[in-house]
Short mmCIF file of C-alpha atoms in Angstrom, two decimals:
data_model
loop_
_atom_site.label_atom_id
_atom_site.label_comp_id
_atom_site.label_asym_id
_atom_site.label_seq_id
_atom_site.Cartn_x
_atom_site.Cartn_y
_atom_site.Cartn_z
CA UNK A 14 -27.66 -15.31 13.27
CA UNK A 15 -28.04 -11.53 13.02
CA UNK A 16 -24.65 -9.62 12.44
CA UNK A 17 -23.25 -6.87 10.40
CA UNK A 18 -20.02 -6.13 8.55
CA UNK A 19 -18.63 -2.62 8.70
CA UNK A 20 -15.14 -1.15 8.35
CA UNK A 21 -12.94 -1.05 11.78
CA UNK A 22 -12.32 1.79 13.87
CA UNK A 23 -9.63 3.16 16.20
CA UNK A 24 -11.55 1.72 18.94
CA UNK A 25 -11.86 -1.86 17.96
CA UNK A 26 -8.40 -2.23 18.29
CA UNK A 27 -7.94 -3.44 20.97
CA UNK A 28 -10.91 -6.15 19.57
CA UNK A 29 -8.81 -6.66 16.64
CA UNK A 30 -5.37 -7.23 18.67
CA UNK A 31 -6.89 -10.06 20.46
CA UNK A 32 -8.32 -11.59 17.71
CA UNK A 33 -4.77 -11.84 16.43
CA UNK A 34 -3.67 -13.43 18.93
CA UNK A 35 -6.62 -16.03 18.33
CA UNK A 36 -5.41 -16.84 15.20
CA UNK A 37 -2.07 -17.63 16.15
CA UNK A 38 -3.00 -20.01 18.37
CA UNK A 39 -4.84 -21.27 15.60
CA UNK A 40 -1.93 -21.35 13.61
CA UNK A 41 -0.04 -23.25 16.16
CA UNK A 42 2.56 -20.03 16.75
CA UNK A 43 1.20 -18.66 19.95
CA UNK A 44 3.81 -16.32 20.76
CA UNK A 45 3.26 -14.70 16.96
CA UNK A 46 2.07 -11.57 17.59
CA UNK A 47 5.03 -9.10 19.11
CA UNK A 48 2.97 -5.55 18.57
CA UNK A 49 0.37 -3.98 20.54
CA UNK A 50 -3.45 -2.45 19.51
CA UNK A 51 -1.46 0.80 20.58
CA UNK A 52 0.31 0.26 17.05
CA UNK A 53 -1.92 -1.08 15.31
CA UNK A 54 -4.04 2.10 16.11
CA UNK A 55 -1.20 4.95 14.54
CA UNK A 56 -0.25 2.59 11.81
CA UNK A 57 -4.18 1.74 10.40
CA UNK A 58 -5.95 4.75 11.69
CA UNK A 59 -3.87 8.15 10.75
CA UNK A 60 -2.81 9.54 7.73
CA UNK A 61 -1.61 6.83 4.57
CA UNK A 62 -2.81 4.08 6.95
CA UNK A 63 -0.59 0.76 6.49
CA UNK A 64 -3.48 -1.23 6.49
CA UNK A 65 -7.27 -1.17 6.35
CA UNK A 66 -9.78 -3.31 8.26
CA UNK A 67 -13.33 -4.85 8.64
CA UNK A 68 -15.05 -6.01 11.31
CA UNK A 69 -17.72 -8.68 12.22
CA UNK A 70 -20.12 -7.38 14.93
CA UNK A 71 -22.89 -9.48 16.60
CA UNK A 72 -25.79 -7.45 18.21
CA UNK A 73 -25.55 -7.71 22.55
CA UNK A 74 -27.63 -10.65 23.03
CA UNK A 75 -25.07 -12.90 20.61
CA UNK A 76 -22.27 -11.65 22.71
CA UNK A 77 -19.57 -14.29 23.82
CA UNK A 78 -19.28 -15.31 27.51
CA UNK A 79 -16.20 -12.82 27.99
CA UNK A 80 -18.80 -10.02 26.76
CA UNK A 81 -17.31 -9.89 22.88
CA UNK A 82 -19.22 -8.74 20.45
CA UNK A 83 -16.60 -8.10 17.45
CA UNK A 84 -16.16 -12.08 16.27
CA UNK A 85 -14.27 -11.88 12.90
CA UNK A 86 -12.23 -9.50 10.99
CA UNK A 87 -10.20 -9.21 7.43
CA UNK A 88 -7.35 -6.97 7.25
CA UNK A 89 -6.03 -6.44 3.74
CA UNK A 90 -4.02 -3.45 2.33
CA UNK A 91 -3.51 -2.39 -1.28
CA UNK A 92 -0.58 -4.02 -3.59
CA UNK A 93 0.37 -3.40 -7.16
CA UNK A 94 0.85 -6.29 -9.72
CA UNK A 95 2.95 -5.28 -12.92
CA UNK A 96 1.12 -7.20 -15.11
CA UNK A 97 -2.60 -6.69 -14.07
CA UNK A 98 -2.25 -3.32 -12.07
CA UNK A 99 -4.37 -2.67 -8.93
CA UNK A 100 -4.67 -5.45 -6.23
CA UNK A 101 -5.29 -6.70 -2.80
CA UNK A 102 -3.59 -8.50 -0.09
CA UNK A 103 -5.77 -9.99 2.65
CA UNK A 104 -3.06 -10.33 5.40
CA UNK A 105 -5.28 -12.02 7.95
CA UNK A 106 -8.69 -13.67 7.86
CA UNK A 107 -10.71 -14.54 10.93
CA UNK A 108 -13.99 -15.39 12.79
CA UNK A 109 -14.26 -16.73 15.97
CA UNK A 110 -14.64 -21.07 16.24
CA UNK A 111 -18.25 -20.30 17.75
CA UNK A 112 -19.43 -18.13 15.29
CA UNK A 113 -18.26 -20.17 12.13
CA UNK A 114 -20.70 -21.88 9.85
CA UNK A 115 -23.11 -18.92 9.80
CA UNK A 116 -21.87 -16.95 6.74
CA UNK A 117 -19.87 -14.55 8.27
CA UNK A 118 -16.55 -15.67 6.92
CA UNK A 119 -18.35 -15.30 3.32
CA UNK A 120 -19.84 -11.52 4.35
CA UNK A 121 -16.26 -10.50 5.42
CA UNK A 122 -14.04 -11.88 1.97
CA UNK A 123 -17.15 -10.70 -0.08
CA UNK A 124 -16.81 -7.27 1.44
CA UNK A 125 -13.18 -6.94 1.14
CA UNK A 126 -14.16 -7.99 -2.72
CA UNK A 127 -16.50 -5.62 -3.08
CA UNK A 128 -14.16 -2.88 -2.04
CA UNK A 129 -11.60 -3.88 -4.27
CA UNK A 130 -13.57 -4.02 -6.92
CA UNK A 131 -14.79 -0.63 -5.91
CA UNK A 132 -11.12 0.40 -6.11
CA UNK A 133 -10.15 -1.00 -9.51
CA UNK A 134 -8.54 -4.04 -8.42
CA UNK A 135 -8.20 -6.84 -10.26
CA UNK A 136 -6.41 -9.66 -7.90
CA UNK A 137 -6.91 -10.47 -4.54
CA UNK A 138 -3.32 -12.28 -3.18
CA UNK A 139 -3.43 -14.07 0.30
CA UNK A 140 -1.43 -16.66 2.04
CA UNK A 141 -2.42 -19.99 3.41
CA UNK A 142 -0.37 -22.52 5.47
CA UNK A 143 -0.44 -25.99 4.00
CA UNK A 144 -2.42 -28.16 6.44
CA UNK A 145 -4.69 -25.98 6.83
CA UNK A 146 -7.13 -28.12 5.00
CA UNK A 147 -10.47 -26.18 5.93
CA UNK A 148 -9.42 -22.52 4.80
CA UNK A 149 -7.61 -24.21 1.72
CA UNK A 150 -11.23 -25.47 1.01
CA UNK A 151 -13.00 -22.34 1.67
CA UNK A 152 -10.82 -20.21 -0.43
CA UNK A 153 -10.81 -23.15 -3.66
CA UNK A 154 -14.67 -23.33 -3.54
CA UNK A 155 -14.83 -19.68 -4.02
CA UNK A 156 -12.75 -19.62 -6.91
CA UNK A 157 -9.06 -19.20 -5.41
CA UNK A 158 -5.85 -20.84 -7.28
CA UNK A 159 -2.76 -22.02 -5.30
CA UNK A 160 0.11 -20.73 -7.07
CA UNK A 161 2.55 -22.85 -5.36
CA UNK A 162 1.31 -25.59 -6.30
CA UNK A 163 0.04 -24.32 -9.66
CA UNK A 164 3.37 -22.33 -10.50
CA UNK A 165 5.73 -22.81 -7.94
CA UNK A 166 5.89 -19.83 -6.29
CA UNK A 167 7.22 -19.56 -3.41
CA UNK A 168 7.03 -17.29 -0.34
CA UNK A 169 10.35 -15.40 0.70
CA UNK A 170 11.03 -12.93 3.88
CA UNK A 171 14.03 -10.91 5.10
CA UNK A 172 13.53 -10.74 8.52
CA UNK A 173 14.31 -8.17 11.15
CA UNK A 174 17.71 -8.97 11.24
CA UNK A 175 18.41 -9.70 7.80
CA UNK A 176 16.80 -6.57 6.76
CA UNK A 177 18.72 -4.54 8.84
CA UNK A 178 21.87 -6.07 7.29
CA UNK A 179 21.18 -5.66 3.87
CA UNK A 180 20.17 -2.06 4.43
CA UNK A 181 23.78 -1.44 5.66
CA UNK A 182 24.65 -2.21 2.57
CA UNK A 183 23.16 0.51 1.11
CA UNK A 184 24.62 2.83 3.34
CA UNK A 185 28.40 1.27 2.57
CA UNK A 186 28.14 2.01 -1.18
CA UNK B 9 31.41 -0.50 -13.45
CA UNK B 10 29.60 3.25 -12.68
CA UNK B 11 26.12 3.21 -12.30
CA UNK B 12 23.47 4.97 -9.84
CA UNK B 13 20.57 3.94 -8.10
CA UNK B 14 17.85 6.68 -7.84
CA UNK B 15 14.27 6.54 -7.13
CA UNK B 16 12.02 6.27 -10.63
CA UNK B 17 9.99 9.41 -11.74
CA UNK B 18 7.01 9.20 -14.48
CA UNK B 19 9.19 10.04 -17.24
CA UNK B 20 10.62 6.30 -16.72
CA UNK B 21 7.60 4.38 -16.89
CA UNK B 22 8.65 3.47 -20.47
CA UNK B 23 11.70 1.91 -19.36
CA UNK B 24 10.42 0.44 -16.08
CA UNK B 25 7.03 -1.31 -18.87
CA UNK B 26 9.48 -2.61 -20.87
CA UNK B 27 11.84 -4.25 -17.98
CA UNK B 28 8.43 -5.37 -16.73
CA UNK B 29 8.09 -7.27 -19.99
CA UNK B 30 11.93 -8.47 -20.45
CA UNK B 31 11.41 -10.33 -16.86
CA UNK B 32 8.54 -11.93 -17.97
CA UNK B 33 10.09 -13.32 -20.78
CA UNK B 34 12.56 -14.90 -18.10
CA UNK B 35 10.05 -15.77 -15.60
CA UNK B 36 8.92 -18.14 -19.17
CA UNK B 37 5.56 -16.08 -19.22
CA UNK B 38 5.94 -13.71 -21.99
CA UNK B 39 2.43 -12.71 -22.25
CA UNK B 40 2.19 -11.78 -19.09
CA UNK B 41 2.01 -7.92 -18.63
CA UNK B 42 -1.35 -7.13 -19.64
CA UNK B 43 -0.73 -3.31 -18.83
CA UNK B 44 0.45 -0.12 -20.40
CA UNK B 45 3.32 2.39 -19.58
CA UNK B 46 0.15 4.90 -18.81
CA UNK B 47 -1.20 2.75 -16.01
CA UNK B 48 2.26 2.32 -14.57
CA UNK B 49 1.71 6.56 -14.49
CA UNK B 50 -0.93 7.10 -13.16
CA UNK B 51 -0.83 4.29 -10.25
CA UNK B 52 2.83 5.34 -9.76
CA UNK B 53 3.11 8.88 -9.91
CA UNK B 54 -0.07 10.27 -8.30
CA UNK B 55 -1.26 10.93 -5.09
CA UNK B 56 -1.51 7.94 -2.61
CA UNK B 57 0.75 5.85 -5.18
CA UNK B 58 0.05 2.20 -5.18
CA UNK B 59 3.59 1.53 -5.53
CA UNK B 60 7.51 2.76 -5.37
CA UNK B 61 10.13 1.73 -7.57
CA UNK B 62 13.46 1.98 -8.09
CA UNK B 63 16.18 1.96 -11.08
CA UNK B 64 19.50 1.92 -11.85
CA UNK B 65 21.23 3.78 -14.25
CA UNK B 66 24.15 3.30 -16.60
CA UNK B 67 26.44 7.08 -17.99
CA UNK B 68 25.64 7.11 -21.83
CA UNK B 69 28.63 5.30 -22.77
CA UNK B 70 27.50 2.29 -21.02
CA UNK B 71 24.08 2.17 -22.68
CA UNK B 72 23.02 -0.82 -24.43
CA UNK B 73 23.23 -1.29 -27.89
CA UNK B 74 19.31 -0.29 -28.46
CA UNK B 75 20.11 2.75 -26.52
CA UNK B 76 18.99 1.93 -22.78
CA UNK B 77 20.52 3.41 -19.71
CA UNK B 78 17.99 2.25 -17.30
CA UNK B 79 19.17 -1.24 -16.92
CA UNK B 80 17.75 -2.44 -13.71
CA UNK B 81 14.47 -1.83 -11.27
CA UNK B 82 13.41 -2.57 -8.01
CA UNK B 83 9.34 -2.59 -7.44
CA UNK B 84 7.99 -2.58 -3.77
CA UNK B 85 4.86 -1.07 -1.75
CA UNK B 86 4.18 -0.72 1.91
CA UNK B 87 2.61 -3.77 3.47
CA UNK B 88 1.54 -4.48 6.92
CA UNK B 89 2.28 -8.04 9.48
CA UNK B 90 -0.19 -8.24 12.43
CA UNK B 91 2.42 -9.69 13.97
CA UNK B 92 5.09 -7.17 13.47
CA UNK B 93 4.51 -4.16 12.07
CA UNK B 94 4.99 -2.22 8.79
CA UNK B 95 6.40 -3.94 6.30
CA UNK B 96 7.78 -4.05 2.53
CA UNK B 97 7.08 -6.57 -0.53
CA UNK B 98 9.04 -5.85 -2.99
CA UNK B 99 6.97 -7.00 -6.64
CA UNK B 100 9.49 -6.82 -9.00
CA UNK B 101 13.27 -6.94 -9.16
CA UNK B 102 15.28 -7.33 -12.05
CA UNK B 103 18.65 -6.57 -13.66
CA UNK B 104 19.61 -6.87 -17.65
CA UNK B 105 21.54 -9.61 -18.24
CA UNK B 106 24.07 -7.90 -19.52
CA UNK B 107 24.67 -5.81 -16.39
CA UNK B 108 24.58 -8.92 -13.98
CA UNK B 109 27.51 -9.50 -11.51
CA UNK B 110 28.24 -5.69 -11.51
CA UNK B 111 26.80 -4.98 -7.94
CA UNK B 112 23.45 -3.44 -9.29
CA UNK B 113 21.04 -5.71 -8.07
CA UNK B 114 22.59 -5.64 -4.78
CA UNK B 115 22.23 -1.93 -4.56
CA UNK B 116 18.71 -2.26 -5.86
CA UNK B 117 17.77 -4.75 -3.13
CA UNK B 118 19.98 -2.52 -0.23
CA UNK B 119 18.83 0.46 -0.81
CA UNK B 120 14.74 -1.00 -1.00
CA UNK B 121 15.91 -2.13 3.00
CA UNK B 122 17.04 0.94 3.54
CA UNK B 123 13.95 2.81 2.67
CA UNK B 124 12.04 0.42 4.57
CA UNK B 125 14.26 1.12 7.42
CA UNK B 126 13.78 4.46 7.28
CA UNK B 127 10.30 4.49 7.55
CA UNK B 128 10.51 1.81 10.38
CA UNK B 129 9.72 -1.46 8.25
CA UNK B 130 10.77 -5.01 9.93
CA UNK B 131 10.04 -7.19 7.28
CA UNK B 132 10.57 -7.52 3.49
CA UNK B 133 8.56 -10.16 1.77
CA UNK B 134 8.52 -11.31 -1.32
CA UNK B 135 8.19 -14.10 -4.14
CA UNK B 136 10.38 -16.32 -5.77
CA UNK B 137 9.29 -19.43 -8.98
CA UNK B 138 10.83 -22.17 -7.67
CA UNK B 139 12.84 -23.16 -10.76
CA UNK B 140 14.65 -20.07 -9.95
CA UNK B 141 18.22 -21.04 -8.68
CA UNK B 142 20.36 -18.18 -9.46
CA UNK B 143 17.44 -15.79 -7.73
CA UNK B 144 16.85 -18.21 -4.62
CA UNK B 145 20.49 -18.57 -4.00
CA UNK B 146 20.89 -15.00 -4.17
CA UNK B 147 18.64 -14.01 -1.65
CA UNK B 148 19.24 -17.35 0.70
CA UNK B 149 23.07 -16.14 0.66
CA UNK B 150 21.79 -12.44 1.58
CA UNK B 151 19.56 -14.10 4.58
CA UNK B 152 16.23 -14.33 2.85
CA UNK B 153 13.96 -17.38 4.30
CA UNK B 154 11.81 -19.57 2.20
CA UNK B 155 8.80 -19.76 4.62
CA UNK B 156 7.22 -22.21 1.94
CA UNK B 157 9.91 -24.86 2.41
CA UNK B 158 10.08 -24.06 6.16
CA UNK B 159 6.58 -22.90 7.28
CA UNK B 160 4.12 -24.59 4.42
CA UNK B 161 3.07 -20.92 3.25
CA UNK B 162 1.45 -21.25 0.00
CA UNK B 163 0.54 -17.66 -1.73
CA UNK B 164 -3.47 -17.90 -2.99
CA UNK B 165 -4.94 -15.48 -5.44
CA UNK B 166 -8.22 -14.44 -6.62
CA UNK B 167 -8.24 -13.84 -10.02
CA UNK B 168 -10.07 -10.94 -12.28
CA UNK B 169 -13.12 -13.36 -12.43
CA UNK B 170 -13.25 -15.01 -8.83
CA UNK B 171 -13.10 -11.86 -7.71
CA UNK B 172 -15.79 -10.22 -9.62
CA UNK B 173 -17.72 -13.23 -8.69
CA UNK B 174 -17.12 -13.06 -4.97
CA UNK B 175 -17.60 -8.89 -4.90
CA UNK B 176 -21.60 -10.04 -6.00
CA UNK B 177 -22.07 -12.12 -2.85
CA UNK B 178 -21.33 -9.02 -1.09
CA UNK B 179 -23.53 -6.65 -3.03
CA UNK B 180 -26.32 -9.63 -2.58
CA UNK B 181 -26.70 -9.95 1.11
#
């Protein structure tokens, strides 16, 4: 199937938002997703953007019954590792159940490579949730380690709440 | 004991390499840090930084017996949840052992949530080995979550290689 990759814009965000919402139904946590394309369009697409996108598009006559033609997207942002320097975090990771199997998944990850790569970096980092058997094959067949199995590591999170205690903290001293 | 907590400037990139190397000794990977004070410059301490950092410093009569006064460092970057909004991962944090139990990695750590506060972050992630008890209890009792214990998050990488590999698919296609 015909389809191109290219980087997002301030108008597929509204595209993007509910393809976020797709994937946390895939990821069995529905009610995920608690910000709006309205945010995600200041805080990727102004000045020192938070986060950096690309898109999957399918021409018109591949659209999807609802009339979609965006069907996948990465979004990844730029990290720093103290031992290897320059790197990349691929927060989220998508394309649409219909559309899978036809090498977009592989266009999108080998694009966000690319521009690494074109960047200096030297690690991509990503998350995956345990039984998620199929992306955990994906990402090994391409070459991908799981440090928490490999090293232990293991993911840790203030949240909202949490955060804004421990920043009180700061403001006690 | 007095110390102060102050954001790091290029001039301690010497300091900050060689904390950088002292927690890999303790995170049993000596050999880890493959890079030099000079990259911790430039990616630091120019325009669009790839990361912030924070230290803490001891008065001179406090120093340590090789002649430190930088005895601690916090390491974060700007990161983005499509969930929730900007967020923080903080890379690195560390304290001396000599200078534990003093309060300074608990300013460190406060004062990272506040500047993610400030600049309207909800979330600070980060990583933890999980051999790690002092560190894990430290953060649990601060209201950290381990979302790999509770959630099955596993953190993924691709490596120098993997990725160079994968950034060809995209220049093939």
């Amino acid at each position: 199937m015909e389809f191109r990759v290219r980087a997002a814009t301030r108008e597929d965000c509204r595209d993007i938002s509910r393809m976020i919402r797709e994937l946390a139904v895939y990821e069995k946590m529905p009610d995920g997703m608690k910000i709006s394309h309205e945010e995600l369009e200041r805080d990727g697409f102004s000045q020192n953007p938070f986060f950096h996108c690309l898109v999957a598009e399918v021409p018109p006559q591949h659209r999807t019954k609802e009339g979609y033609t965006l069907v996948g997207y990465a979004l990844y942002f730029y990290t720093y590792s103290t031992w290897e320097g320059r790197s990349l975090y691929m927060e989220d990771f998508y394309v649409m159940p219909e559309f899978r199997g036809k090498g977009i998944g592989k266009a999108l990850i080998s694009n966000v490579a690319r521009i690494g790569k074109e960047h200096q970096c030297v690690r991509l980092n990503f998350s995956v949730l345990s039984w998620n058997t199929p992306a955990i094959n994906f990402y090994l067949n391409k070459g991908a380690q799981d440090l928490t199995t490999s090293d232990g590591w293991h993911c840790f999170r203030f949240d909202r709440e949490a955060l804004d205690k421990l920043a009180e903290e700061a403001v006690k001293q």
